[in-house]
Amino acid sequence: MDLLAHFPAGLRPRPEQARLLAELGRAFAGAEADLEAPRVFFVEAPPGVGKSHVAVTLAAWSGSAYLLTSQKLLQDQYEREFGGQIQLVKGRDNYWCERYPGARVTTSHGMCRRPRGPSCQCPYARAKAAALAGPIFCANTTYFLTLRLWQREQLERRRLLIIDEAHTLEAQLVSVLTVAFSPAEMRAWFGGPLPRLDSADDYRGLMGEHLARLEDQRGLIDRTLEDLQPPGVGLAELLALPPSREEQTLISELDRLDSALARVRFFVDAGEGEWVVRYPDVSDATLELVPLSVAPMARDLLLETADLTVLSSAFLGRRSVLAEYFGLAEERVRQLASPSPFPLERRVIVYRPVGALSRATLPDLEPALFTEVAAILARHRDEKGLIHAASYAAARRLAADLAARAPAESRRVIFVDASVAKARALEQHRASPLATVLLSPSLREGVDLPDDFLRFQILTKMPYPDLGDPWTAARQARDPRWYALETAKALVQAYGRSCRHADDRGTTYILDAQFKRFVTRYRPLLPPWFLDAAEEALRAHAARAPSAG
Ligand code: SF4
């Protein structure tokens, strides 16, 4: 099966891409010849291999593919690079209603969403119809899951499903299935905060009772929307004006209620013992009911959406473990991996431990940690970089410390304090002529900072998932392998920011002594292209400080 023939026109495949495509070609041919052969493929390829080119080649070969990305930023990248080849669709909020030119009304609040508003074919409807009719339907995974699970869209089975950045698939499924009520929603829909109950099962009965209440609330909002038409004002006259702020708020609330109703029904019908409550003991907390396992939904997605499925990422983990998480038999899954195309000297790890960081040791070790960060910033005075903080609170403490300790270095820092500010901060970093340094706990993945946009990065703390979160603690208690794998994925993703293409280079500093313990203990879990850099870093550190070795 010659997949290479479908490589994007005008581009020459790299050797790693050609190898992966040849291997996949043989595997696909095997699957077509033998119904018992694996049909789900885990493809691991480190940064720089060009996974998106491989994905588009596979999609083009299939002539009928769903191509899913994990984030909008990556979807935009696909659009920029392969816009002519793929049919891309995003959520309704990304398009403007054409019935109100100049008023900037999103299609979520467009004329057809208003009571008795006529429908037409807007940019959203056109993009969705084109994606459904075209050979390569490209969307982000969450949008696709929402269409499939909650909007019951008839998505016909295709020849191929490709999920890019699939190391986030479990988390995305969990998030799409989570029932969440913000404090404002609880006030509006239930008259106040819902009680704190011991377990998710205890909420099942309560939610069953509240379903009728949510449906009543939905009816009430429908009627309120109808009543917004003032007496004496005709429908045509009303619809000619953009929806008022009040109307837009009510339409949004209706959408949130529909989403909540679908999720609550799913939760009420789900079996006992598989859900976790997240309801922090603070005022104005959000209540979340979170599924502990998504295996049945994952299995359905991976086997029923298309004849063949490819999950791709820099690093996914062991086949047996992944198969179990996704509810698949191990022998029905095949794993393919590519080495790194970059020599070690272009993607060096420097291990400079200040101590084993944990919640307990952090207060004592932070002064040494901040001193080391300031020293690295000074060493890379003329270069752009990135600091991975453990949390937003830790990032704020570091920013405050730098402002006092090293004002010149502190002025270079761009603090990315919420995920919504990410795109703006990245733009500022790229545009600035100064040696700016991004500081955030949320830039470990999905950001592309090649060449001079990132010459060094600092991992202040090992990216262990937070066991203070009840869902994470329950997931870890159920399967300690999961916790180690999540840490390994986060570590490898962060490392992957350092070197993006063959001529690139970047140094990764790791300041947490837990790194050595983790690499030593979980060596078999980590990919070879990460281990070569990690073990070299440990050797170099032992040589510098033999007593610490
Ligand atoms: S389909 Fe609806 S949202 Fe889209 S342009 Fe028409 S009225 Fe506006």
Coordinates of C-alpha atoms and ligand atoms in Angstrom, one line a residue:
M1 CA 0.0 0.0 0.0
D2 CA 1.8 3.2 -1.2
L3 CA 0.9 5.9 1.3
L4 CA 3.8 8.0 0.3
A5 CA 2.1 8.8 -3.0
H6 CA -0.3 10.9 -1.0
F7 CA 2.3 13.0 0.8
P8 CA 1.4 16.8 0.5
A9 CA 2.4 18.0 -3.0
G10 CA 5.6 19.9 -3.4
L11 CA 7.1 18.5 -0.1
R12 CA 9.7 15.8 0.3
P13 CA 9.1 13.4 3.2
R14 CA 11.8 13.2 5.8
P15 CA 13.3 9.7 6.4
E16 CA 11.4 9.2 9.6
Q17 CA 8.1 10.2 7.9
A18 CA 8.8 7.8 5.0
R19 CA 9.6 5.0 7.4
L20 CA 6.4 5.5 9.4
L21 CA 4.3 5.7 6.3
A22 CA 5.9 2.5 4.9
E23 CA 5.2 0.7 8.2
L24 CA 1.6 2.0 8.4
G25 CA 1.1 1.0 4.7
R26 CA 2.0 -2.6 5.6
A27 CA -0.1 -2.5 8.7
F28 CA -3.2 -1.1 6.9
A29 CA -2.8 -3.7 4.1
G30 CA -2.7 -6.4 6.8
A31 CA -5.8 -5.0 8.4
E32 CA -7.6 -5.0 5.0
A33 CA -6.6 -8.6 4.4
D34 CA -7.4 -10.0 7.8
L35 CA -10.4 -9.0 9.9
E36 CA -8.6 -10.2 13.0
A37 CA -5.5 -8.0 12.5
P38 CA -5.1 -4.8 14.6
R39 CA -7.1 -1.8 13.4
V40 CA -6.1 0.7 16.0
F41 CA -2.6 2.0 15.7
F42 CA -0.6 4.0 18.3
V43 CA 2.0 6.1 16.5
E44 CA 4.7 7.8 18.5
A45 CA 6.9 10.3 16.8
P46 CA 9.0 12.9 18.7
P47 CA 8.9 16.6 17.8
G48 CA 10.5 17.4 14.5
V49 CA 9.3 14.2 12.7
G50 CA 6.4 16.1 11.3
K51 CA 3.4 14.2 12.6
S52 CA 0.9 16.5 11.0
H53 CA 2.3 15.7 7.5
V54 CA 2.0 12.0 8.3
A55 CA -1.6 12.6 9.5
V56 CA -2.6 14.6 6.4
T57 CA -1.0 11.9 4.1
L58 CA -3.0 9.2 5.8
A59 CA -6.2 11.2 5.6
A60 CA -5.6 12.0 1.9
W61 CA -4.9 8.3 1.2
S62 CA -8.1 7.2 2.9
G63 CA -10.3 9.7 0.9
S64 CA -12.6 9.6 3.9
A65 CA -11.2 10.6 7.3
Y66 CA -11.9 12.3 10.5
L67 CA -8.8 14.2 11.6
L68 CA -9.0 15.4 15.2
T69 CA -6.6 17.8 17.0
S70 CA -6.4 18.4 20.7
Q71 CA -6.4 22.2 20.7
K72 CA -7.6 25.1 18.6
L73 CA -4.0 26.3 18.2
L74 CA -3.1 23.0 16.5
Q75 CA -6.2 23.2 14.4
D76 CA -5.1 26.6 13.2
Q77 CA -1.7 25.2 12.4
Y78 CA -3.4 22.5 10.2
E79 CA -5.4 25.2 8.5
R80 CA -2.3 27.3 7.8
E81 CA -0.4 24.4 6.4
F82 CA -3.0 22.2 4.7
G83 CA -6.0 24.6 4.3
G84 CA -6.6 23.5 0.7
Q85 CA -6.7 19.8 1.5
I86 CA -8.8 19.6 4.6
Q87 CA -12.3 20.7 5.5
L88 CA -12.0 22.4 8.9
V89 CA -14.9 23.2 11.3
K90 CA -14.8 24.8 14.7
G91 CA -17.5 25.4 17.4
R92 CA -20.3 27.9 16.6
D93 CA -18.6 30.6 18.7
N94 CA -15.8 30.9 16.1
Y95 CA -18.1 32.3 13.4
W96 CA -20.1 35.4 12.9
C97 CA -23.8 35.4 12.0
E98 CA -24.2 37.0 8.6
R99 CA -27.7 38.4 9.3
Y100 CA -26.1 41.1 11.5
P101 CA -23.1 42.4 9.5
G102 CA -21.0 44.7 11.5
A103 CA -22.7 43.8 14.8
R104 CA -20.3 40.9 15.7
V105 CA -23.0 38.5 16.8
T106 CA -21.6 34.9 17.0
T107 CA -23.5 32.1 15.3
S108 CA -24.3 30.8 18.8
H109 CA -26.5 33.9 19.2
G110 CA -27.5 34.3 15.5
M111 CA -30.9 35.0 14.1
C112 CA -31.8 31.3 13.8
R113 CA -31.1 30.8 17.5
R114 CA -33.7 33.4 18.5
P115 CA -37.4 32.4 19.0
R116 CA -39.0 31.8 15.6
G117 CA -35.8 33.1 13.9
P118 CA -35.5 31.7 10.4
S119 CA -32.5 29.5 9.5
C120 CA -30.1 30.1 6.7
Q121 CA -26.6 28.9 5.7
C122 CA -24.1 30.8 7.7
P123 CA -20.3 30.3 7.8
Y124 CA -20.7 27.8 10.7
A125 CA -23.4 25.8 8.9
R126 CA -21.4 25.9 5.6
A127 CA -18.1 24.9 7.3
K128 CA -19.9 22.0 9.1
A129 CA -21.7 20.9 5.9
A130 CA -18.5 21.1 3.9
A131 CA -16.6 19.1 6.5
L132 CA -19.4 16.4 6.7
A133 CA -19.4 16.1 2.9
G134 CA -15.7 16.5 2.3
P135 CA -13.0 13.8 2.3
I136 CA -11.1 15.1 5.4
F137 CA -13.3 16.4 8.3
C138 CA -10.9 18.3 10.6
A139 CA -12.1 19.4 14.0
N140 CA -10.8 19.6 17.5
T141 CA -11.4 16.4 19.6
T142 CA -13.7 18.1 22.2
Y143 CA -16.0 19.5 19.4
F144 CA -16.2 16.1 17.7
L145 CA -17.0 14.4 21.0
T146 CA -19.7 16.9 21.7
L147 CA -21.3 16.4 18.3
R148 CA -21.1 12.7 18.7
L149 CA -22.2 12.3 22.4
W150 CA -24.4 15.2 23.2
Q151 CA -25.8 16.5 19.9
R152 CA -26.4 13.1 18.5
E153 CA -25.1 14.2 15.1
Q154 CA -25.2 11.5 12.5
L155 CA -21.5 11.1 11.8
E156 CA -21.2 8.4 9.1
R157 CA -18.5 5.8 9.6
R158 CA -15.4 6.7 7.6
R159 CA -12.4 4.8 6.4
L160 CA -10.0 6.4 8.9
L161 CA -10.0 8.2 12.2
I162 CA -6.8 10.1 13.2
I163 CA -6.5 11.6 16.6
D164 CA -3.5 13.9 16.9
E165 CA -1.9 14.7 20.3
A166 CA -3.7 11.6 21.5
H167 CA -1.9 11.6 24.8
T168 CA -4.7 14.0 25.9
L169 CA -7.6 11.8 24.7
E170 CA -8.4 10.3 28.1
A171 CA -8.5 13.7 29.7
Q172 CA -10.6 15.1 26.9
L173 CA -13.1 12.3 27.2
V174 CA -13.3 12.8 31.0
S175 CA -13.8 16.5 30.5
V176 CA -16.6 16.1 27.9
L177 CA -18.5 13.7 30.3
T178 CA -18.0 15.7 33.5
V179 CA -21.2 17.2 35.0
A180 CA -20.3 20.6 36.3
F181 CA -22.3 23.3 38.0
S182 CA -20.7 26.7 38.7
P183 CA -21.9 28.6 41.8
A184 CA -23.9 31.0 39.5
E185 CA -25.6 28.0 37.8
M186 CA -26.5 26.4 41.1
R187 CA -28.0 29.7 42.3
A188 CA -30.0 30.1 39.1
W189 CA -31.1 26.5 38.6
F190 CA -31.4 25.1 42.2
G191 CA -31.8 28.3 44.3
G192 CA -28.4 27.9 46.0
P193 CA -25.4 25.7 46.3
L194 CA -26.0 22.0 46.1
P195 CA -25.2 20.1 49.3
R196 CA -21.9 18.5 50.0
L197 CA -22.5 14.7 49.9
D198 CA -19.9 12.0 50.6
S199 CA -19.8 10.3 47.3
A200 CA -20.8 10.6 43.7
D201 CA -23.3 7.8 44.2
D202 CA -25.0 10.0 46.8
Y203 CA -25.5 12.6 44.1
R204 CA -27.1 10.1 41.7
G205 CA -30.5 10.2 43.5
L206 CA -30.3 14.0 44.0
M207 CA -29.5 14.6 40.3
G208 CA -32.4 12.3 39.3
E209 CA -34.7 14.5 41.3
H210 CA -33.1 17.7 39.9
L211 CA -33.5 16.6 36.3
A212 CA -37.2 17.6 36.3
R213 CA -36.1 20.9 37.8
L214 CA -33.6 21.5 35.1
E215 CA -36.2 20.8 32.4
D216 CA -38.6 23.2 34.1
Q217 CA -35.8 25.8 34.1
R218 CA -35.3 25.2 30.4
G219 CA -39.0 25.8 29.7
L220 CA -38.9 29.0 31.8
I221 CA -36.0 30.4 29.8
D222 CA -37.7 29.4 26.5
R223 CA -40.8 31.4 27.6
T224 CA -38.7 34.4 28.8
L225 CA -37.0 34.5 25.4
E226 CA -40.4 34.5 23.7
D227 CA -41.6 37.3 26.0
L228 CA -38.7 39.5 25.0
Q229 CA -40.7 40.6 22.0
P230 CA -42.3 43.8 23.2
P231 CA -46.1 44.2 22.4
G232 CA -46.7 46.0 19.2
V233 CA -43.2 45.1 17.8
G234 CA -43.4 42.7 14.8
L235 CA -41.2 39.6 14.6
A236 CA -39.5 40.9 11.4
E237 CA -38.8 44.2 13.1
L238 CA -37.4 42.5 16.2
L239 CA -35.2 40.1 14.3
A240 CA -33.8 42.9 12.2
L241 CA -32.0 44.2 15.3
P242 CA -29.1 42.2 16.7
P243 CA -30.1 40.3 19.9
S244 CA -29.8 42.3 23.1
R245 CA -27.3 41.4 25.7
E246 CA -30.1 40.0 27.8
E247 CA -31.2 37.8 24.9
Q248 CA -27.7 36.6 24.2
T249 CA -27.3 35.7 27.9
L250 CA -30.5 33.7 27.9
I251 CA -29.5 31.8 24.7
S252 CA -26.2 31.0 26.2
E253 CA -27.9 29.8 29.4
L254 CA -30.2 27.6 27.3
D255 CA -27.1 26.0 25.6
R256 CA -25.5 25.4 29.0
L257 CA -28.7 23.9 30.3
D258 CA -29.0 21.5 27.3
S259 CA -25.4 20.5 27.9
A260 CA -26.0 20.0 31.6
L261 CA -29.2 18.0 31.0
A262 CA -27.4 15.6 28.6
R263 CA -24.5 15.1 31.0
V264 CA -26.8 14.7 34.1
R265 CA -28.9 12.0 32.2
F266 CA -25.7 10.2 31.3
F267 CA -24.4 10.4 34.9
V268 CA -27.8 9.2 36.4
D269 CA -27.8 6.2 34.0
A270 CA -24.2 5.3 34.6
G271 CA -23.3 2.4 36.9
E272 CA -22.4 3.1 40.5
G273 CA -18.9 3.5 41.9
E274 CA -17.2 4.9 38.8
W275 CA -17.5 8.6 39.5
V276 CA -15.7 11.1 41.7
V277 CA -17.0 14.3 43.3
R278 CA -14.8 17.4 43.0
Y279 CA -16.4 20.1 45.2
P280 CA -13.7 22.1 47.1
D281 CA -14.6 23.1 50.6
V282 CA -14.5 26.9 49.9
S283 CA -17.3 29.3 49.4
D284 CA -18.5 29.7 45.8
A285 CA -17.0 26.4 44.7
T286 CA -18.0 24.6 41.4
L287 CA -19.4 21.1 41.8
E288 CA -18.1 18.5 39.4
L289 CA -19.0 14.9 39.0
V290 CA -16.2 13.3 37.1
P291 CA -16.1 9.8 35.6
L292 CA -13.2 7.7 36.8
S293 CA -12.9 5.5 33.7
V294 CA -13.8 6.4 30.1
A295 CA -12.9 3.0 28.7
P296 CA -16.4 2.2 27.3
M297 CA -16.7 5.6 25.6
A298 CA -13.1 5.4 24.3
R299 CA -13.6 1.9 22.9
D300 CA -16.8 3.0 21.1
L301 CA -15.0 6.0 19.7
L302 CA -11.9 4.1 18.5
L303 CA -13.7 1.1 17.0
E304 CA -17.0 2.6 15.7
T305 CA -16.0 5.9 14.1
A306 CA -14.0 4.4 11.3
D307 CA -12.6 1.2 9.9
L308 CA -9.0 2.1 10.9
T309 CA -7.9 4.4 13.8
V310 CA -4.5 6.1 14.3
L311 CA -3.7 7.7 17.6
S312 CA -0.6 9.9 17.3
S313 CA 1.6 11.8 19.7
A314 CA 5.2 12.3 20.7
F315 CA 4.7 9.8 23.5
L316 CA 1.7 7.7 24.4
G317 CA 3.0 5.0 26.8
R318 CA 2.9 1.3 26.9
R319 CA 0.6 -0.5 24.5
S320 CA -0.8 -2.9 27.1
V321 CA -1.6 0.0 29.5
L322 CA -3.1 2.2 26.8
A323 CA -5.2 -0.6 25.4
E324 CA -6.6 -1.2 28.9
Y325 CA -7.4 2.6 29.4
F326 CA -9.3 2.6 26.1
G327 CA -11.1 -0.6 26.7
L328 CA -9.4 -2.5 23.9
A329 CA -7.9 -6.0 23.7
E330 CA -4.1 -5.6 23.5
E331 CA -3.8 -7.8 20.5
R332 CA -6.2 -5.6 18.5
V333 CA -3.8 -2.7 18.9
R334 CA -0.4 -2.1 17.2
Q335 CA 2.2 0.4 18.3
L336 CA 4.7 2.1 16.0
A337 CA 7.5 4.5 17.1
S338 CA 10.0 6.7 15.4
P339 CA 13.4 7.8 16.8
S340 CA 14.3 11.5 17.2
P341 CA 15.7 13.1 14.1
F342 CA 17.8 15.4 16.2
P343 CA 21.3 14.8 17.6
L344 CA 21.6 14.9 21.3
E345 CA 23.8 18.0 21.4
R346 CA 20.9 20.1 20.0
R347 CA 18.4 19.1 22.7
V348 CA 20.5 18.9 25.9
I349 CA 19.1 18.4 29.3
V350 CA 21.0 20.0 32.2
Y351 CA 20.2 18.6 35.6
R352 CA 20.8 21.1 38.4
P353 CA 18.8 19.8 41.4
V354 CA 18.0 22.2 44.3
G355 CA 16.4 19.4 46.3
A356 CA 13.4 17.0 46.0
L357 CA 10.5 19.2 45.6
S358 CA 7.1 18.3 47.0
R359 CA 4.2 20.1 48.7
A360 CA 6.0 19.6 52.0
T361 CA 9.5 20.7 51.0
L362 CA 8.5 23.6 48.7
P363 CA 8.5 26.4 51.3
D364 CA 12.0 25.4 52.4
L365 CA 13.4 24.9 48.9
E366 CA 11.8 27.7 47.0
P367 CA 14.5 30.3 47.9
A368 CA 17.2 28.0 46.4
L369 CA 14.9 27.3 43.4
F370 CA 14.4 31.0 42.7
T371 CA 18.1 31.7 43.1
E372 CA 18.9 29.0 40.5
V373 CA 16.2 30.3 38.1
A374 CA 17.7 33.9 38.4
A375 CA 21.2 32.5 37.7
I376 CA 20.0 30.6 34.6
L377 CA 18.2 33.7 33.3
A378 CA 21.4 35.7 33.8
R379 CA 23.4 33.0 31.9
H380 CA 20.9 33.3 29.0
R381 CA 20.7 37.1 29.2
D382 CA 20.4 37.6 25.4
E383 CA 18.1 34.6 24.6
K384 CA 14.4 34.0 24.8
G385 CA 13.2 31.2 27.0
L386 CA 10.4 29.5 28.9
I387 CA 9.9 28.7 32.6
H388 CA 7.5 25.9 33.5
A389 CA 6.1 26.6 36.9
A390 CA 4.4 24.0 39.1
S391 CA 1.2 26.0 39.4
Y392 CA -0.1 29.6 38.9
A393 CA 0.5 30.3 42.6
A394 CA 4.1 29.0 42.3
A395 CA 4.5 31.1 39.1
R396 CA 3.3 34.2 41.0
R397 CA 5.7 33.6 43.9
L398 CA 8.6 33.2 41.4
A399 CA 7.6 36.4 39.5
A400 CA 7.5 38.4 42.8
D401 CA 10.8 37.0 44.0
L402 CA 12.5 37.8 40.6
A403 CA 11.1 41.3 40.8
A404 CA 12.9 41.9 44.1
R405 CA 16.0 39.8 43.5
A406 CA 16.8 40.4 39.9
P407 CA 14.9 43.3 38.5
A408 CA 16.7 43.2 35.1
E409 CA 15.8 39.6 34.6
S410 CA 12.3 40.1 36.0
R411 CA 11.5 42.7 33.2
R412 CA 12.1 40.0 30.6
V413 CA 9.4 37.7 32.1
I414 CA 6.0 37.5 30.5
F415 CA 3.7 35.9 33.1
V416 CA 0.9 33.9 31.3
D417 CA -1.6 33.8 34.1
A418 CA -4.6 32.0 32.6
S419 CA -5.1 29.8 29.6
V420 CA -7.2 32.4 27.9
A421 CA -4.1 34.7 27.8
K422 CA -1.9 32.1 26.2
A423 CA -2.3 33.2 22.6
R424 CA -1.8 36.8 23.4
A425 CA 1.3 36.1 25.5
L426 CA 2.8 33.9 22.8
E427 CA 2.2 36.7 20.3
Q428 CA 3.9 39.3 22.6
H429 CA 6.8 36.9 23.2
R430 CA 7.3 36.3 19.4
A431 CA 7.0 40.0 18.5
S432 CA 9.2 41.4 21.2
P433 CA 12.8 42.3 20.1
L434 CA 13.8 41.7 23.8
A435 CA 15.1 38.4 25.2
T436 CA 11.7 37.7 26.7
V437 CA 10.9 34.6 28.9
L438 CA 7.5 33.1 29.2
L439 CA 6.5 31.9 32.7
S440 CA 3.5 29.6 33.1
P441 CA 2.4 26.2 34.3
S442 CA 0.3 25.7 31.1
L443 CA 2.9 25.8 28.3
R444 CA 4.2 22.3 28.6
E445 CA 2.5 21.3 25.4
G446 CA 0.7 22.6 22.2
V447 CA 3.1 25.5 21.8
D448 CA 5.6 25.8 19.0
L449 CA 8.6 28.1 19.8
P450 CA 11.3 27.2 17.3
D451 CA 14.7 28.8 16.9
D452 CA 15.3 32.1 18.7
F453 CA 11.8 32.0 20.2
L454 CA 13.2 29.4 22.7
R455 CA 16.8 28.8 23.3
F456 CA 16.4 27.5 26.9
Q457 CA 13.6 26.3 29.2
I458 CA 13.5 25.6 32.9
L459 CA 11.4 22.9 34.4
T460 CA 11.2 24.0 38.0
K461 CA 9.4 21.0 39.4
M462 CA 8.6 17.5 38.1
P463 CA 5.1 17.6 36.6
Y464 CA 3.4 15.1 38.9
P465 CA -0.4 15.4 38.6
D466 CA -1.8 17.1 41.8
L467 CA -2.9 14.5 44.3
G468 CA -4.8 17.2 46.2
D469 CA -7.3 16.8 43.4
P470 CA -9.8 14.1 44.4
W471 CA -10.2 12.7 40.9
T472 CA -6.4 12.5 40.4
A473 CA -6.1 10.8 43.8
A474 CA -8.8 8.3 43.0
R475 CA -7.3 7.6 39.6
Q476 CA -3.9 7.0 41.1
A477 CA -5.3 4.8 43.9
R478 CA -7.0 2.7 41.3
D479 CA -4.0 2.4 39.1
P480 CA -0.5 3.7 40.2
R481 CA 0.8 3.0 36.6
W482 CA -1.5 5.7 35.4
Y483 CA 0.1 8.3 37.7
A484 CA 3.6 7.4 36.5
L485 CA 2.5 7.5 32.9
E486 CA 0.8 10.9 33.2
T487 CA 4.0 12.3 34.8
A488 CA 6.1 10.7 32.1
K489 CA 3.9 12.2 29.4
A490 CA 4.0 15.7 30.9
L491 CA 7.8 15.5 31.3
V492 CA 8.3 14.3 27.7
Q493 CA 5.9 17.0 26.4
A494 CA 7.7 19.7 28.2
Y495 CA 11.1 18.5 27.0
G496 CA 9.7 18.5 23.4
R497 CA 9.5 22.3 23.4
S498 CA 13.2 22.6 23.3
C499 CA 14.1 21.5 19.7
R500 CA 11.5 21.8 17.0
H501 CA 13.4 21.1 13.7
A502 CA 16.7 19.8 12.3
D503 CA 18.5 23.2 12.6
D504 CA 17.0 24.1 16.0
R505 CA 18.6 23.8 19.4
G506 CA 17.5 24.4 23.0
T507 CA 18.7 23.5 26.5
T508 CA 16.3 22.2 29.1
Y509 CA 17.2 22.8 32.7
I510 CA 15.6 20.5 35.3
L511 CA 15.8 21.7 38.9
D512 CA 13.9 19.1 40.8
A513 CA 15.8 16.2 42.4
Q514 CA 12.7 14.0 41.9
F515 CA 13.8 13.8 38.3
K516 CA 16.6 11.4 39.0
R517 CA 14.4 9.1 41.1
F518 CA 11.7 9.1 38.4
V519 CA 14.0 8.4 35.5
T520 CA 15.7 5.6 37.4
R521 CA 12.5 4.0 38.5
Y522 CA 10.5 4.4 35.4
R523 CA 13.1 3.9 32.8
P524 CA 11.2 1.2 30.9
L525 CA 8.3 3.7 30.6
L526 CA 10.2 6.5 28.9
P527 CA 10.9 6.7 25.1
P528 CA 14.6 6.2 24.1
W529 CA 14.9 9.6 22.5
F530 CA 14.1 11.2 25.9
L531 CA 16.2 8.7 27.9
D532 CA 19.4 9.4 25.9
A533 CA 19.2 13.1 27.0
A534 CA 18.0 12.3 30.5
E535 CA 20.7 9.8 31.3
E536 CA 23.4 12.0 29.8
A537 CA 22.2 14.8 32.1
L538 CA 22.4 12.5 35.2
R539 CA 25.9 11.4 34.2
A540 CA 27.0 14.9 33.7
H541 CA 25.6 15.9 37.1
A542 CA 27.2 13.0 38.8
A543 CA 30.5 14.0 37.3
R544 CA 30.2 17.6 38.4
A545 CA 29.0 16.6 42.0
P546 CA 30.2 13.1 42.7
S547 CA 28.9 13.1 46.2
A548 CA 25.4 13.7 44.9
G549 CA 25.7 11.2 42.1
Ligands
SF4_1 S1 -27.7 30.1 10.1 FE1 -28.3 31.3 11.9 S2 -26.4 32.0 12.8 FE2 -26.0 31.3 10.7 S3 -26.1 33.3 9.5 FE3 -28.1 32.2 9.4 S4 -29.2 33.1 11.1 FE4 -27.1 33.6 11.5

